[in-house]
């Protein structure tokens, strides 16, 4: 079977072409222990080794499963093996009875961003990939989202002074798995990824059942929607650039 591992050169070129970092940057990495985030860890470790800088690993323990503690220790151990600092953040508050996935995501980002600001980290990286993009697009399409929502997951967003980056967004998951295998890394398997109770799992299964033509159509629909949204954003930006008048005392008006 052909190996589709992401090479250091491919990853380095992508980072340098898409993003701008300060000299010797401090990166935060969100690491769950799955193959996606471990692939990101090894690629970023090699990037920092060559280009300079440092990494702090953040692992969020949701405390939702019996194995949560052992998974945290797994991430801490592998971080130590790579000589990376690891901060485990525990979600000890009372859990909601519904909407657990969205609430967990909200709390996870909130707490990790707090630590990033505390450590003066300007760049937080997550391991979202192309499969996540298509799943999100299909989920939102089924909910009849507007054009903006159908752009799916952006490769970068700004939260206050923090740049949240998803450098693996253009890579399929199988390439991240192959990257782990090439580097002889084992990973954690989250059972919730196979629980049909969750919408994303049902949508993932639906995509998995598509034939080659169906997958091509889904990709084509997503790219078309993304292109339409970019054109819409350009029109809105141009409108405001041409019609907003700013005044010295801080107010503005729209012609």
Short mmCIF file of C-alpha atoms in Angstrom, two decimals, residues 97-208:
data_model
loop_
_atom_site.label_atom_id
_atom_site.label_comp_id
_atom_site.label_asym_id
_atom_site.label_seq_id
_atom_site.Cartn_x
_atom_site.Cartn_y
_atom_site.Cartn_z
CA UNK A 97 -27.11 17.10 29.93
CA UNK A 98 -27.45 18.10 26.26
CA UNK A 99 -25.22 19.71 23.61
CA UNK A 100 -22.17 18.17 25.27
CA UNK A 101 -19.99 18.30 22.12
CA UNK A 102 -20.53 22.00 21.41
CA UNK A 103 -20.20 22.93 25.09
CA UNK A 104 -17.00 20.90 25.39
CA UNK A 105 -15.55 22.69 22.34
CA UNK A 106 -16.51 26.09 23.78
CA UNK A 107 -14.93 25.37 27.17
CA UNK A 108 -11.85 23.77 25.59
CA UNK A 109 -11.06 26.82 23.46
CA UNK A 110 -11.82 29.22 26.29
CA UNK A 111 -9.42 27.54 28.71
CA UNK A 112 -6.64 26.93 26.19
CA UNK A 113 -6.83 30.53 24.93
CA UNK A 114 -6.57 31.73 28.55
CA UNK A 115 -3.31 29.79 28.98
CA UNK A 116 -1.98 31.05 25.63
CA UNK A 117 -2.50 34.67 26.68
CA UNK A 118 -0.92 33.94 30.05
CA UNK A 119 2.18 32.51 28.31
CA UNK A 120 2.15 35.23 25.63
CA UNK A 121 1.67 32.66 22.87
CA UNK A 122 0.58 34.30 19.61
CA UNK A 123 -0.06 31.18 17.52
CA UNK A 124 -2.30 28.26 18.53
CA UNK A 125 -2.42 25.32 16.13
CA UNK A 126 -5.13 22.69 15.80
CA UNK A 127 -5.13 19.52 13.69
CA UNK A 128 -8.33 19.98 11.68
CA UNK A 129 -8.02 18.35 8.26
CA UNK A 130 -9.84 18.15 4.92
CA UNK A 131 -12.19 15.37 6.05
CA UNK A 132 -13.36 17.69 8.87
CA UNK A 133 -13.99 20.41 6.28
CA UNK A 134 -16.24 18.22 4.13
CA UNK A 135 -18.11 16.90 7.18
CA UNK A 136 -18.76 20.43 8.44
CA UNK A 137 -19.86 21.57 4.99
CA UNK A 138 -22.34 18.69 4.67
CA UNK A 139 -23.66 19.20 8.21
CA UNK A 140 -24.31 22.88 7.52
CA UNK A 141 -25.77 22.18 4.09
CA UNK A 142 -28.31 19.82 5.64
CA UNK A 143 -29.19 22.57 8.12
CA UNK A 144 -29.52 25.06 5.23
CA UNK A 145 -26.82 27.41 6.47
CA UNK A 146 -26.19 30.70 4.69
CA UNK A 147 -23.33 31.25 2.27
CA UNK A 148 -20.95 32.28 5.05
CA UNK A 149 -21.50 29.09 7.05
CA UNK A 150 -20.98 26.93 3.98
CA UNK A 151 -17.37 28.07 3.75
CA UNK A 152 -16.88 25.41 6.45
CA UNK A 153 -13.69 25.63 8.57
CA UNK A 154 -11.25 28.51 7.85
CA UNK A 155 -7.52 27.76 7.83
CA UNK A 156 -6.97 30.70 10.18
CA UNK A 157 -8.90 32.98 12.50
CA UNK A 158 -7.99 35.66 15.01
CA UNK A 159 -9.23 35.59 18.60
CA UNK A 160 -8.21 38.88 20.25
CA UNK A 161 -4.38 38.81 19.91
CA UNK A 162 -4.18 35.06 19.26
CA UNK A 163 -3.84 33.56 15.77
CA UNK A 164 -5.60 30.17 15.62
CA UNK A 165 -4.08 28.20 12.75
CA UNK A 166 -5.18 24.96 11.09
CA UNK A 167 -2.15 24.10 8.91
CA UNK A 168 -3.41 20.60 8.02
CA UNK A 169 -6.76 21.79 6.64
CA UNK A 170 -5.90 20.84 3.04
CA UNK A 171 -4.69 17.31 3.89
CA UNK A 172 -6.92 14.23 4.01
CA UNK A 173 -6.96 12.25 7.25
CA UNK A 174 -5.31 9.21 5.67
CA UNK A 175 -2.19 11.32 5.09
CA UNK A 176 -2.07 12.23 8.79
CA UNK A 177 -2.42 8.57 9.76
CA UNK A 178 0.39 7.65 7.34
CA UNK A 179 2.54 10.42 8.83
CA UNK A 180 2.14 8.85 12.29
CA UNK A 181 2.91 5.38 10.94
CA UNK A 182 6.02 6.64 9.13
CA UNK A 183 7.26 8.08 12.41
CA UNK A 184 6.30 4.89 14.33
CA UNK A 185 3.80 6.76 16.51
CA UNK A 186 0.89 5.01 18.20
CA UNK A 187 -2.23 6.98 19.02
CA UNK A 188 -5.43 7.09 21.08
CA UNK A 189 -8.74 6.03 19.54
CA UNK A 190 -11.68 8.06 20.86
CA UNK A 191 -14.79 5.81 21.00
CA UNK A 192 -17.07 8.83 20.58
CA UNK A 193 -15.78 9.05 17.00
CA UNK A 194 -17.87 5.94 16.28
CA UNK A 195 -20.97 6.79 18.33
CA UNK A 196 -23.94 7.49 15.99
CA UNK A 197 -25.54 9.53 18.77
CA UNK A 198 -23.41 12.44 17.54
CA UNK A 199 -24.34 14.26 14.33
CA UNK A 200 -20.78 14.45 13.03
CA UNK A 201 -20.37 10.69 13.31
CA UNK A 202 -23.59 10.14 11.33
CA UNK A 203 -22.45 12.60 8.66
CA UNK A 204 -19.00 10.96 8.51
CA UNK A 205 -20.67 7.62 7.96
CA UNK A 206 -22.85 9.14 5.22
CA UNK A 207 -19.76 10.48 3.41
CA UNK A 208 -18.06 7.10 3.80
#
